[in-house]
Every structure is written in structure tokens, then in C-alpha cells.
PDB file of C-alpha atoms in Angstrom:
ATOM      1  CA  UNK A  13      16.648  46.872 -47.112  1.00 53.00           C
ATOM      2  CA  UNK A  14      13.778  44.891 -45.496  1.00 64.00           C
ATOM      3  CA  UNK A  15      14.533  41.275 -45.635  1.00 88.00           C
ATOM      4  CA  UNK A  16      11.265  40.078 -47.610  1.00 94.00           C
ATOM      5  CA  UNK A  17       9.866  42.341 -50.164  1.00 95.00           C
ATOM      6  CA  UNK A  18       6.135  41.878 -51.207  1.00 95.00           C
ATOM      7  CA  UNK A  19       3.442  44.469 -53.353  1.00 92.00           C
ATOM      8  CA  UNK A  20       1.033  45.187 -51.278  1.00 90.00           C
ATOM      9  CA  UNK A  21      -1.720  45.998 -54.408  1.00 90.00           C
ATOM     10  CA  UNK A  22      -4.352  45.900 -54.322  1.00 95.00           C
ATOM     11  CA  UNK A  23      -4.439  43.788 -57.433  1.00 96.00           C
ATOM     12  CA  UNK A  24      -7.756  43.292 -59.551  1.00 97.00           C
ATOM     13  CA  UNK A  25      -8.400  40.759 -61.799  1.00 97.00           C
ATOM     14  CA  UNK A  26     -11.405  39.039 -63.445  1.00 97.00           C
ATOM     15  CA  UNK A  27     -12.852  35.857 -63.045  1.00 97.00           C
ATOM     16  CA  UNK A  28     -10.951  33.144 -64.475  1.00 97.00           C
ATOM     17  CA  UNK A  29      -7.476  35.074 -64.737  1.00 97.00           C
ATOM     18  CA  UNK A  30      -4.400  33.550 -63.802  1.00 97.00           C
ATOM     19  CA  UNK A  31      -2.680  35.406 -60.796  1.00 97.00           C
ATOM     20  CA  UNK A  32       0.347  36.097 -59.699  1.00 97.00           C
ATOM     21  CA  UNK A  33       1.924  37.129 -56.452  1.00 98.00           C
ATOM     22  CA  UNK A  34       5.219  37.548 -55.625  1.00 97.00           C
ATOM     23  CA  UNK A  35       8.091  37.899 -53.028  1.00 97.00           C
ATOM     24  CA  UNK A  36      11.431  38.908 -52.836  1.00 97.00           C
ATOM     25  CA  UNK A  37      13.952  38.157 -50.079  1.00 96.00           C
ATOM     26  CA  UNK A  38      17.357  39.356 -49.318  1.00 94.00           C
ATOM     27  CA  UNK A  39      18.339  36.338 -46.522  1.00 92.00           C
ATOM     28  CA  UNK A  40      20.027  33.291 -48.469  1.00 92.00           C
ATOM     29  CA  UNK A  41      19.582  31.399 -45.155  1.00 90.00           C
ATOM     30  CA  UNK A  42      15.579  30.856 -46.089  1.00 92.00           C
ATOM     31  CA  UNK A  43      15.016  27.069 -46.700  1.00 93.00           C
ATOM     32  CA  UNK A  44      11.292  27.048 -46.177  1.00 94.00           C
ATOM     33  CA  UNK A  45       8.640  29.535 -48.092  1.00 96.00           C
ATOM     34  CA  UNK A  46       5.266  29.551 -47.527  1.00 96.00           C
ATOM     35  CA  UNK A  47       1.778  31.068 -48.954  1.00 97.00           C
ATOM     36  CA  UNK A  48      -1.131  32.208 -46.096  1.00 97.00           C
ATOM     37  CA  UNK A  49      -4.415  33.575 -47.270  1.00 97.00           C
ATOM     38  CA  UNK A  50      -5.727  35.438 -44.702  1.00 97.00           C
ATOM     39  CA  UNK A  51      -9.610  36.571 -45.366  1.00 96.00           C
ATOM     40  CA  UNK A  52     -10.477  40.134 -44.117  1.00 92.00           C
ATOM     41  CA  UNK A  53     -10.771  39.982 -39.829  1.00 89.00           C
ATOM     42  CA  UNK A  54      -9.389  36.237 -40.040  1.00 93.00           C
ATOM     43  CA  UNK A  55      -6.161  34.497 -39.239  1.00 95.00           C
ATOM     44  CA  UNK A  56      -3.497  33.513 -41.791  1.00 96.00           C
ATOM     45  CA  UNK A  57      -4.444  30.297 -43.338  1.00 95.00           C
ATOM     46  CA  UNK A  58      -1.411  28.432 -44.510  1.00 95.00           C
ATOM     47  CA  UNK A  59      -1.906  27.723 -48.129  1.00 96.00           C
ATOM     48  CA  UNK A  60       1.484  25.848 -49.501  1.00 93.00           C
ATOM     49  CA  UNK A  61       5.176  25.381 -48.459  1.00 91.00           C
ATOM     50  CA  UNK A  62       8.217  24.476 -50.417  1.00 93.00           C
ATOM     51  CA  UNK A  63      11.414  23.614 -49.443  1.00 91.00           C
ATOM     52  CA  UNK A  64      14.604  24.764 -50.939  1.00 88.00           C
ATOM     53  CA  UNK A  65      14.114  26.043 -54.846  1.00 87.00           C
ATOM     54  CA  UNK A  66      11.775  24.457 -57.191  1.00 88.00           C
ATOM     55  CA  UNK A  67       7.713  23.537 -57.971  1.00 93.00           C
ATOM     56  CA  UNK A  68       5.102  22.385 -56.244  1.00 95.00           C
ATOM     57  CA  UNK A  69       1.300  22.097 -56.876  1.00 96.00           C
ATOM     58  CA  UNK A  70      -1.771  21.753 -55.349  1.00 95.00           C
ATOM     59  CA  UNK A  71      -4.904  22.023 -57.225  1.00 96.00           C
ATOM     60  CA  UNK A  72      -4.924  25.933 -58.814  1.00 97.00           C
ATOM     61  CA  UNK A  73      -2.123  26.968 -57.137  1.00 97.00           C
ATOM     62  CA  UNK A  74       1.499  26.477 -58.000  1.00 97.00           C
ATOM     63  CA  UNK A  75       4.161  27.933 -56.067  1.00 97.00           C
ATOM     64  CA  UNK A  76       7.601  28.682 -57.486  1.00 96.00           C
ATOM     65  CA  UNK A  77      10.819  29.684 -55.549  1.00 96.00           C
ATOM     66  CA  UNK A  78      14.146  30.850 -57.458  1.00 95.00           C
ATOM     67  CA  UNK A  79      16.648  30.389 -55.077  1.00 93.00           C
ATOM     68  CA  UNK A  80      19.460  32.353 -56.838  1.00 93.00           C
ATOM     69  CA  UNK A  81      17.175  35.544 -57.851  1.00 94.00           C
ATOM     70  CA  UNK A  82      15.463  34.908 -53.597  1.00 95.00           C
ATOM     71  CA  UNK A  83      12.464  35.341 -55.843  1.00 96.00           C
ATOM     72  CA  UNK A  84       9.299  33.059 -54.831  1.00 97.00           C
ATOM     73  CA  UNK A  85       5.615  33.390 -56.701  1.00 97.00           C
ATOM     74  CA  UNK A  86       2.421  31.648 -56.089  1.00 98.00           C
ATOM     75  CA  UNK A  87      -0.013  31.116 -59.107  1.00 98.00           C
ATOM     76  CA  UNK A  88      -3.431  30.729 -58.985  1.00 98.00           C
ATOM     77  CA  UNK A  89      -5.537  29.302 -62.298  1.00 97.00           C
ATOM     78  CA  UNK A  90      -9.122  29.781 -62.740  1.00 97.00           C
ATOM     79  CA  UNK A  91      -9.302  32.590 -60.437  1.00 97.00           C
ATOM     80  CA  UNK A  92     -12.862  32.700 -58.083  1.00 97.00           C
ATOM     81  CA  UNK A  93     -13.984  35.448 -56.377  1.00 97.00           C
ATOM     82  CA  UNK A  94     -13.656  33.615 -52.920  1.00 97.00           C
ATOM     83  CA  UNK A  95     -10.079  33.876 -53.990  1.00 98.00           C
ATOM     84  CA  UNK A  96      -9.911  37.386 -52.810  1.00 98.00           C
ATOM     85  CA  UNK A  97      -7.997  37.863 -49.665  1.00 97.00           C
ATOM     86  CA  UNK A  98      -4.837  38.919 -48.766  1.00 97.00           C
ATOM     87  CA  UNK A  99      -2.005  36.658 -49.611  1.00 98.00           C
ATOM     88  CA  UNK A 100       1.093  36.681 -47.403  1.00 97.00           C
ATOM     89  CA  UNK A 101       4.978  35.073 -47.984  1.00 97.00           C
ATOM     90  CA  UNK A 102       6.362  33.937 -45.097  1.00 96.00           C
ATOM     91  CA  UNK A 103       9.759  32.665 -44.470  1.00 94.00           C
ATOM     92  CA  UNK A 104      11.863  30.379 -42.165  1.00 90.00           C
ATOM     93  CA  UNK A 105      15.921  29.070 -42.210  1.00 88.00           C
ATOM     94  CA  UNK A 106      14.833  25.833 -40.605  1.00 84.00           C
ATOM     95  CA  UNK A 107      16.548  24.132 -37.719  1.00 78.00           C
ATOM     96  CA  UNK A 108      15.275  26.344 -34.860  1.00 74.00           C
ATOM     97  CA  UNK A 109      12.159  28.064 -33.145  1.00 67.00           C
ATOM     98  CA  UNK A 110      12.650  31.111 -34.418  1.00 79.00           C
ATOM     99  CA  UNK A 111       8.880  33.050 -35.636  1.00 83.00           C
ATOM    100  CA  UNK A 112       8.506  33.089 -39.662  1.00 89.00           C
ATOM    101  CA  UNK A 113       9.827  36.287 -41.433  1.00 92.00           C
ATOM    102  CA  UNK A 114       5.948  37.411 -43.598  1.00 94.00           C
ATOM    103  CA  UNK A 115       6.111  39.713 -46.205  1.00 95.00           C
ATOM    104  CA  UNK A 116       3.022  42.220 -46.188  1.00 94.00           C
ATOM    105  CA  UNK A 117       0.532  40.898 -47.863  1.00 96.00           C
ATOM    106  CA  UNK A 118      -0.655  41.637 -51.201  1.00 97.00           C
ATOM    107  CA  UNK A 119      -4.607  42.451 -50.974  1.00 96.00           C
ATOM    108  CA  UNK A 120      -6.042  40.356 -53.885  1.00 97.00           C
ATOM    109  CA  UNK A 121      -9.740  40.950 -55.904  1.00 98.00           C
ATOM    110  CA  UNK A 122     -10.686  38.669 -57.677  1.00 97.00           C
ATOM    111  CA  UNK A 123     -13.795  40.571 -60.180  1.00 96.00           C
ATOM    112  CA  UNK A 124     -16.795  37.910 -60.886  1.00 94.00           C
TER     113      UNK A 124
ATOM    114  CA  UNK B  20      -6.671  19.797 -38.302  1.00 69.00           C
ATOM    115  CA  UNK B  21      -4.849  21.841 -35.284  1.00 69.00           C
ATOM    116  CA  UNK B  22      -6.361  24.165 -33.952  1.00 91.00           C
ATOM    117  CA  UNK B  23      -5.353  27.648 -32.308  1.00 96.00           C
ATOM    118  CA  UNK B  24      -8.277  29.026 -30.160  1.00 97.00           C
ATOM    119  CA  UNK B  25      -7.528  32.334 -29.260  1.00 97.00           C
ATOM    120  CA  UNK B  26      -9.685  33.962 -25.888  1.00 91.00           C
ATOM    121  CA  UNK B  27     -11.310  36.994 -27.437  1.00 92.00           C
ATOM    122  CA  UNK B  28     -12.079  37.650 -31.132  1.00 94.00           C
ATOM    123  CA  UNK B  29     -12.536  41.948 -29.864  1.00 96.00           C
ATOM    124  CA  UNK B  30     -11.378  43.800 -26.693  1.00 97.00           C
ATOM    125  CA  UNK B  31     -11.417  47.082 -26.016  1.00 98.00           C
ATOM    126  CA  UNK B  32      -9.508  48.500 -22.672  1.00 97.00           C
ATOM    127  CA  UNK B  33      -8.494  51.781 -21.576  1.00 98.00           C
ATOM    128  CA  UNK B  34      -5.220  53.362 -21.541  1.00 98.00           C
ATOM    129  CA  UNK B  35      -3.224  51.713 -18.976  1.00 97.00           C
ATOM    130  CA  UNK B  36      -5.523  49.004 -17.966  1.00 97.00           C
ATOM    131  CA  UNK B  37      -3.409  45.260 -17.584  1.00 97.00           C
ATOM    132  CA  UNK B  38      -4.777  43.117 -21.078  1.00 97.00           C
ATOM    133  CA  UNK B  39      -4.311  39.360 -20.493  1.00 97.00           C
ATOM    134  CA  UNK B  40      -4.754  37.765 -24.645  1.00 98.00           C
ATOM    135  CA  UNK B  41      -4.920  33.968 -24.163  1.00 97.00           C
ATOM    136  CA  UNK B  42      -4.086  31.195 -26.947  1.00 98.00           C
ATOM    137  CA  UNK B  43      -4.602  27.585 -26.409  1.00 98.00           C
ATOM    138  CA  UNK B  44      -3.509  25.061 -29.319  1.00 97.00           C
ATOM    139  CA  UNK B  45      -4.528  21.395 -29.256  1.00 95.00           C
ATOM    140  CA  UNK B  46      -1.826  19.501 -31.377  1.00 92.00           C
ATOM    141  CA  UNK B  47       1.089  19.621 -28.223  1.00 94.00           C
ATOM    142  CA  UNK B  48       3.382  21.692 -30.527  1.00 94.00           C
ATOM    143  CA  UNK B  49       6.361  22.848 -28.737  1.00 94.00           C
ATOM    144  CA  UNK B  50       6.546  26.405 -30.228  1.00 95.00           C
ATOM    145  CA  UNK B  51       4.028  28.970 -29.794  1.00 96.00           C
ATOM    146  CA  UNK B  52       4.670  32.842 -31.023  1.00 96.00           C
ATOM    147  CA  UNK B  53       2.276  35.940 -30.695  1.00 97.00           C
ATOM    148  CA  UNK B  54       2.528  38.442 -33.373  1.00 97.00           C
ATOM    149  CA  UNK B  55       0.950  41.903 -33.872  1.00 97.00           C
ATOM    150  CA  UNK B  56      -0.444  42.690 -37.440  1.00 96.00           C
ATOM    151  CA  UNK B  57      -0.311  46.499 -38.725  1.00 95.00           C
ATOM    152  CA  UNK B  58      -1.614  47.915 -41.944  1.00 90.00           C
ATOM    153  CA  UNK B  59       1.035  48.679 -43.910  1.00 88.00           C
ATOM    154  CA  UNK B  60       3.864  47.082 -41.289  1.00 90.00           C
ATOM    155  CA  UNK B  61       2.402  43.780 -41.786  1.00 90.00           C
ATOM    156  CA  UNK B  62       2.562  40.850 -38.921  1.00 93.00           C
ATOM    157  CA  UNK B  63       5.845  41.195 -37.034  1.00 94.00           C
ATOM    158  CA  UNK B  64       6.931  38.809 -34.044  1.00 94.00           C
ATOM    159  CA  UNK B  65       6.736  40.435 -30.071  1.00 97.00           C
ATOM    160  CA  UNK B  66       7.128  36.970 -28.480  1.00 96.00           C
ATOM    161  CA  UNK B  67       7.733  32.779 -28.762  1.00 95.00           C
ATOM    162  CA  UNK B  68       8.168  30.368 -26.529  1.00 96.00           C
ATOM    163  CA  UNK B  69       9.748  27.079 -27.101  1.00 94.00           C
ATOM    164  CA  UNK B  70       8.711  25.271 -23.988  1.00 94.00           C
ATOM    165  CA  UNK B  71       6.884  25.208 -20.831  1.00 95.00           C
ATOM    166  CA  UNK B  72       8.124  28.116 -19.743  1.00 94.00           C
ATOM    167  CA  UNK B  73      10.634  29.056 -21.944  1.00 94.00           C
ATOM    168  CA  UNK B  74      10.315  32.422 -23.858  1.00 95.00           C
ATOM    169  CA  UNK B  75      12.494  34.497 -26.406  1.00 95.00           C
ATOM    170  CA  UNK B  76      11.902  37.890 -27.698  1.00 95.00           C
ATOM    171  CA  UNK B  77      11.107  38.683 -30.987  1.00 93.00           C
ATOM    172  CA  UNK B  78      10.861  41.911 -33.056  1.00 91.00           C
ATOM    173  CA  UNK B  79       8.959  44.201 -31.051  1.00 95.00           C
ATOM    174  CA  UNK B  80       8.762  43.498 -26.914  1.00 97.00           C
ATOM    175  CA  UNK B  81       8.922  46.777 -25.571  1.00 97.00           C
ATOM    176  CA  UNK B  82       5.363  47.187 -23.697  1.00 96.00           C
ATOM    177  CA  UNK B  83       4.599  42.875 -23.771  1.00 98.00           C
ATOM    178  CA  UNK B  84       5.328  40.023 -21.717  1.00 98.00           C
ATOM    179  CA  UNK B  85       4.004  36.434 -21.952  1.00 98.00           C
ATOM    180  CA  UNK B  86       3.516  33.577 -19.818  1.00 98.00           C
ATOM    181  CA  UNK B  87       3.669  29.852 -20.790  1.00 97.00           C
ATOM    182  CA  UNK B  88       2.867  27.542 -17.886  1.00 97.00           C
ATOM    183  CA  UNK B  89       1.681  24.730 -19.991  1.00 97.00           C
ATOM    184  CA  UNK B  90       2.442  23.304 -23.145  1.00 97.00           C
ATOM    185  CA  UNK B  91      -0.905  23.869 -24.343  1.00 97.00           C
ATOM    186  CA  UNK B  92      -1.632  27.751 -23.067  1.00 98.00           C
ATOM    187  CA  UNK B  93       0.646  30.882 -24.646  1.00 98.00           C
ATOM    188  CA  UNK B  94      -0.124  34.171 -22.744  1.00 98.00           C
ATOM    189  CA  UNK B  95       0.293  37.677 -23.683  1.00 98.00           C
ATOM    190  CA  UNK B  96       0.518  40.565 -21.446  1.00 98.00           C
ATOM    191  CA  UNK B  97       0.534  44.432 -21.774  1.00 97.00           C
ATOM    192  CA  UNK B  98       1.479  45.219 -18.492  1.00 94.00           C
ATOM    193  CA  UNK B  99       0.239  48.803 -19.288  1.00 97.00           C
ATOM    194  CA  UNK B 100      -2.102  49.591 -22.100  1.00 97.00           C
ATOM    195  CA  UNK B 101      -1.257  53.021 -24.733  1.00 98.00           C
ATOM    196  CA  UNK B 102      -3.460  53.782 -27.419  1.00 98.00           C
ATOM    197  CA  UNK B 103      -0.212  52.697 -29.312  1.00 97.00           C
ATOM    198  CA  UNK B 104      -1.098  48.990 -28.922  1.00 98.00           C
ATOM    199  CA  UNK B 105      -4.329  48.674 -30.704  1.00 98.00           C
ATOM    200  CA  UNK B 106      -3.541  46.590 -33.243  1.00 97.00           C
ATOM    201  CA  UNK B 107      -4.604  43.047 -34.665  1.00 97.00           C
ATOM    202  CA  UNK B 108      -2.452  39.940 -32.572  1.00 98.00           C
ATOM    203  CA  UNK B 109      -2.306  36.740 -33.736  1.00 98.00           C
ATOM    204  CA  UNK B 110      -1.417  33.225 -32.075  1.00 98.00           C
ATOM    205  CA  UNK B 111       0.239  30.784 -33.612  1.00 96.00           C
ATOM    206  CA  UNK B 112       1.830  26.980 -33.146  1.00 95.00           C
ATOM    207  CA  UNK B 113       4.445  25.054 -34.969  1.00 92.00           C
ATOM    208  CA  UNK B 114       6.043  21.653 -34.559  1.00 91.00           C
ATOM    209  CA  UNK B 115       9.769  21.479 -33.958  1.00 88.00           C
ATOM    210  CA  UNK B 116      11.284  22.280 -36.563  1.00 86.00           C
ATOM    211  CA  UNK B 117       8.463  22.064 -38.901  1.00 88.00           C
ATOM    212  CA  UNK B 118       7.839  25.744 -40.968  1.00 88.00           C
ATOM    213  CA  UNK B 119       3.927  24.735 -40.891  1.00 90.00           C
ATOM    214  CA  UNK B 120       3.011  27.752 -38.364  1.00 93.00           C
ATOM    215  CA  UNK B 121      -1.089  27.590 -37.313  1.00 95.00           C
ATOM    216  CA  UNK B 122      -2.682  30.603 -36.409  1.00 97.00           C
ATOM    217  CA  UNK B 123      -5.652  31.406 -34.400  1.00 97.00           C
ATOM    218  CA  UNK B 124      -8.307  33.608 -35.627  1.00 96.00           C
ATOM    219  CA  UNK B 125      -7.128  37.014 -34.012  1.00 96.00           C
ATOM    220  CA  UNK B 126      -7.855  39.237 -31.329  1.00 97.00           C
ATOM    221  CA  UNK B 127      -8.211  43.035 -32.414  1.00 97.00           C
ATOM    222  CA  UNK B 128      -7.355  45.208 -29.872  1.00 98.00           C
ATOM    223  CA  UNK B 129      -8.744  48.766 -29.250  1.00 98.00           C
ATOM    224  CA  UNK B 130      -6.736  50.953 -26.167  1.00 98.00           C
ATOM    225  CA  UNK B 131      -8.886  53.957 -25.586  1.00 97.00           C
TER     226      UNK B 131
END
């Protein structure tokens, strides 16, 4: 079993939809969980992080993380089309210098 | 903002050639990781470093080695090029212990 678990789509939606993405992990040692948006031939962009289990917002997007299902989503309302991108999960224990663990990617359109 | 500059945004090299991929990151962070990105394999770690010359292998070393001589400057090396190792790498930084990772824009690799 790979240790983060993430549809890679590609997932259409229209304008104005709510999205979202998910991730599933099999490591209960994760503490941090992240969001990148990487645009096509571009570098991960970090989007969000949350610590531990829980909410947290920032504009559109909402991230969620379910510590006892290792189940994290990211929302996004009022989808735009400069939304589309591929969206990556990334996670980290915390404490060291170890790299991040990414899911895929899921390859997001957003339809005007 | 920090910023990850990475040397070359395309390279192309022949089969066996030496490839030098340089990263330089301007906020002093200690750790510094270089990850290839795959379709359908997604990014996975080949090396980090998590000091002046310092380094740790990650996922995937076989056919890499790296080179960190100053905080600031994260080298990767393919001592021998295959066709095997074109492929998308990315740079990145982090803090500490901080899970905020920063990545540079990408260097796509073509080994003819």
C-alpha cells in the first residue's frame, strides 16, 4: 500500500462549482498536511498547511484533515478557470529534515 | 517571499554526458532536497541536505549525487547520464523544522 493515496483525474468542473480534492494516507506519524498547486511546466506552489486534525481557511479554499479516517480534502468555492492546475498533498511527521511524502497530483479543469 | 532559483529551466545532454542542476535559495534555510517528478509516479525524493555539507539519501539515489558547499547552493549530479533520467527535478528549501517546503521552478531534463 503506498503511503499517500491521491486521484489523479482529471476532474472537470464548471465555473463557479465547489471542488473537492482529496488524500488518503496510511502513516499515523503525519502531523503536517499541505496543498501545492503546481501550474503545467511550473514548480509546486504551496497553497495551505494544517497541523494535526481540524479546519483551516483562507479565502476559497478550506482544507480539512480527519485524523482518525488519515483522510485530508481541500475545497475550493467559486471555482475560476485559473484554478486549473494540478493539486498535490504533501505530507511531513515533523521534528526532522526528512523531504515531504506528495501524493500525485490530481489534474484539475476548471470549465469557464 | 523566498525564493528557489533553479540554473536551467531546459537541458538536454546525451547519454552519458556529466549534468551539473544547480539551486540557490535566498531565505538561509537549513534544508534543501532535490526531487524528480514523473507522470504517473509523481515527485519522489533522490536527495536532502541538512547542512553545509551534510547530505542524506532519499527515495531514489541510484545514478545522483549532490554537493552542498554553502548554505545557500544545493547541487545535483548525474555522474553518468541514461535516457532513464529525463524527467522533471525540482529544488526545494525548508526551515528547520518548519513543513513550509519552497520550490524552484524546475529543470526538465531530456538524456538523448
Amino acid at each position: 500500500q503506498k503511503e499517500v493515496e491521491q486521484d489523479p483525474g482529471p476532474l472537470s468542473v464548471p465555473e463557479g462549482a465547489i471542488v473537492s480534492l482529496n488524500c488518503t494516507y496510511s502513516n499515523s506519524a503525519f502531523q503536517y498536511f499541505m496543498w501545492y498547486r503546481q501550474y503545467s511546466r511550473k514548480g509546486p506552489e504551496l497553497l495551505m498547511y494544517t497541523y494535526s486534525s481540524g479546519n483551516k481557511e483562507d479565502g476559497r479554499f478550506t482544507a480539512q484533515v480527519d485524523k482518525s479516517s488519515k483522510y485530508i480534502s481541500l475545497f475550493i468555492r467559486d471555482s475560476q478557470p485559473s484554478d486549473s492546475a494540478t493539486y498535490l498533498c504533501a505530507m511531513y511527521p515533523g521534528g526532522g529534515a526528512d523531504g515531504l511524502t506528495f501524493g500525485k497530483g490530481t489534474h484539475l479543469i476548471i470549465q469557464p | 517571499d523566498v525564493k528557489v532559483t533553479q540554473s536551467s529551466r531546459y537541458l538536454v545532454k546525451r547519454t552519458g554526458e556529466k549534468v551539473f542542476l544547480e539551486c540557490v535559495q535566498d531565505m538561509d534555510h537549513e534544508n534543501m532536497f532535490w526531487y524528480r517528478q514523473d507522470p504517473g509516479l509523481g515527485l519522489r525524493l533522490i536527495y536532502f541536505s541538512y547542512d553545509v555539507k551534510m547530505k542524506e539519501k532519499g527515495d531514489i539515489p541510484e545514478g545522483y549525487s549532490v554537493s552542498r558547499e554553502k548554505k545557500e547552493r544545493f547541487s545535483l549530479i548525474l555522474e553518468s547520464a541514461s535516457t532513464n533520467q529525463t524527467s522533471m527535478y525540482l529544488c526545494a528549501s525548508r526551515q528547520g523544522q518548519s513543513p513550509k517546503a519552497f520550490f524552484g521552478q524546475g529543470t526538465r531534463l531530456t538524456v538523448v
